[in-house]
mmCIF file of C-alpha atoms in Angstrom:
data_model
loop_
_atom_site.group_PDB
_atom_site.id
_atom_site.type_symbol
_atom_site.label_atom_id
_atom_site.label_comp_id
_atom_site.label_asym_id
_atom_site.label_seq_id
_atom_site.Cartn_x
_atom_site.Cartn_y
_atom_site.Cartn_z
ATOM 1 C CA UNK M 1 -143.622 20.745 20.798
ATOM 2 C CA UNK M 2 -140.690 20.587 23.360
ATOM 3 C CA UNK M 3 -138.437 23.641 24.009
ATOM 4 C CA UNK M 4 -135.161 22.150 22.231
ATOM 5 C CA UNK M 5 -137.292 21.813 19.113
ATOM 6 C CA UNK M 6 -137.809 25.962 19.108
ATOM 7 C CA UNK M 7 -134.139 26.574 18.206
ATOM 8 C CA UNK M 8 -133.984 23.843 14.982
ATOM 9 C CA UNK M 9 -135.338 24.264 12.100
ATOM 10 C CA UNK M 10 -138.258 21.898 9.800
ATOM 11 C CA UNK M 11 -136.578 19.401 7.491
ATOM 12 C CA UNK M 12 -137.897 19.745 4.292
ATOM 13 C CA UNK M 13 -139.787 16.700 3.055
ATOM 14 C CA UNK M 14 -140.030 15.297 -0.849
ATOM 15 C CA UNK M 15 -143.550 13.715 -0.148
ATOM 16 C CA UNK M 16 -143.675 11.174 -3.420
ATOM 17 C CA UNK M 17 -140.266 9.593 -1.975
ATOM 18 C CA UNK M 18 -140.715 10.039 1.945
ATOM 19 C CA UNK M 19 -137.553 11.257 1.136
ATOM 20 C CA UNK M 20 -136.167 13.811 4.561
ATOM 21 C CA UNK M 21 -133.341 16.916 3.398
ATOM 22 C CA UNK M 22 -131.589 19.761 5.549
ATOM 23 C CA UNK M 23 -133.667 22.992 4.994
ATOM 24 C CA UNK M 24 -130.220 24.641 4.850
ATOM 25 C CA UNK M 25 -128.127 22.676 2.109
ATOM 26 C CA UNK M 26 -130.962 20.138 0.559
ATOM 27 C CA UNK M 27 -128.843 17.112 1.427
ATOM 28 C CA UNK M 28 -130.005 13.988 2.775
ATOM 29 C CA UNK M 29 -127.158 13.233 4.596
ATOM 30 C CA UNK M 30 -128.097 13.705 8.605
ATOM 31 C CA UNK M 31 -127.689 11.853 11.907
ATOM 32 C CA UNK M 32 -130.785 11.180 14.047
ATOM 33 C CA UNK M 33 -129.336 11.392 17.874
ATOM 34 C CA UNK M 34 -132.796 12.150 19.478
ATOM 35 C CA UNK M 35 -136.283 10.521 18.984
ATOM 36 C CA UNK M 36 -138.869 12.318 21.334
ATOM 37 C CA UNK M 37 -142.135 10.522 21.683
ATOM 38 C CA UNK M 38 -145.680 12.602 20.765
ATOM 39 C CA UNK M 39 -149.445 11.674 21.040
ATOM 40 C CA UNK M 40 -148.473 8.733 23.189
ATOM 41 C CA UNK M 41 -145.823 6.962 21.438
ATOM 42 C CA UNK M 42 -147.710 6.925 18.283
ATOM 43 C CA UNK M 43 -146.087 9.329 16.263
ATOM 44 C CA UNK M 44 -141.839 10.533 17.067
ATOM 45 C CA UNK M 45 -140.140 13.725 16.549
ATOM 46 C CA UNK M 46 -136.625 13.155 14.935
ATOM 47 C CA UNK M 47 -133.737 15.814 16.137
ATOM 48 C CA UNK M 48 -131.205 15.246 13.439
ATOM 49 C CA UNK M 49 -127.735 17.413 12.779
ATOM 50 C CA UNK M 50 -126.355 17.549 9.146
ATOM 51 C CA UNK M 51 -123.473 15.800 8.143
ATOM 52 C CA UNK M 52 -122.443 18.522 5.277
ATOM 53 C CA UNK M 53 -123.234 21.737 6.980
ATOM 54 C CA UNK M 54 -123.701 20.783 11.010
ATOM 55 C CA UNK M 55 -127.751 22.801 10.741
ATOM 56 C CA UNK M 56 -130.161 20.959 13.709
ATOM 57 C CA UNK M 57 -133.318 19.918 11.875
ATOM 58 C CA UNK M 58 -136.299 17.777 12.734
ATOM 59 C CA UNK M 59 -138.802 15.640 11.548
ATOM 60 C CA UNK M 60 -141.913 13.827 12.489
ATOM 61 C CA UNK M 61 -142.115 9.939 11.618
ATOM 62 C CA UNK M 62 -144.241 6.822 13.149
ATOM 63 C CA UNK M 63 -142.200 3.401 14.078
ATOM 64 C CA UNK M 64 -142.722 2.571 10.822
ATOM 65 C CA UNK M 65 -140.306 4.996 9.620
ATOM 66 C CA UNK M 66 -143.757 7.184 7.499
ATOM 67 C CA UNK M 67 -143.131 10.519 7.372
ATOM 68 C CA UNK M 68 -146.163 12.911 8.534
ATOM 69 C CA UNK M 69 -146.103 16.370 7.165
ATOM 70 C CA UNK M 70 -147.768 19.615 9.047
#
């Protein structure tokens, strides 16, 4: 995983929905303003800031927007 990625936090993830919340307030209200490619463009790590409480979080997603959980 890349160095910025050490400082955010791990969104948490509502696995039934695919649904992505801040680990900080639980709202899914967030800007994505990185995507970082891993394993060769196949899968994407999402840097995202929250729009109610400004946390950095990220994510891990494929171009097809599915959600993979560690």
């Amino acid at each position: 995983m890349v160095e910025f990625a050490k400082f955010m936090r791990k969104a948490k993830i509502e696995q039934a929905t695919q649904k992505v919340f801040c680990p900080e307030c639980n709202k899914s209200s967030f800007t994505v303003f990185r995507k970082e490619s891993l394993e060769q463009g196949k899968i994407y790590l999402h840097h995202c800031k929250c729009k109610e409480c400004g946390l950095l979080f990220f994510f891990k997603a494929n171009l097809k927007g599915e959600i993979f959980v560690d």
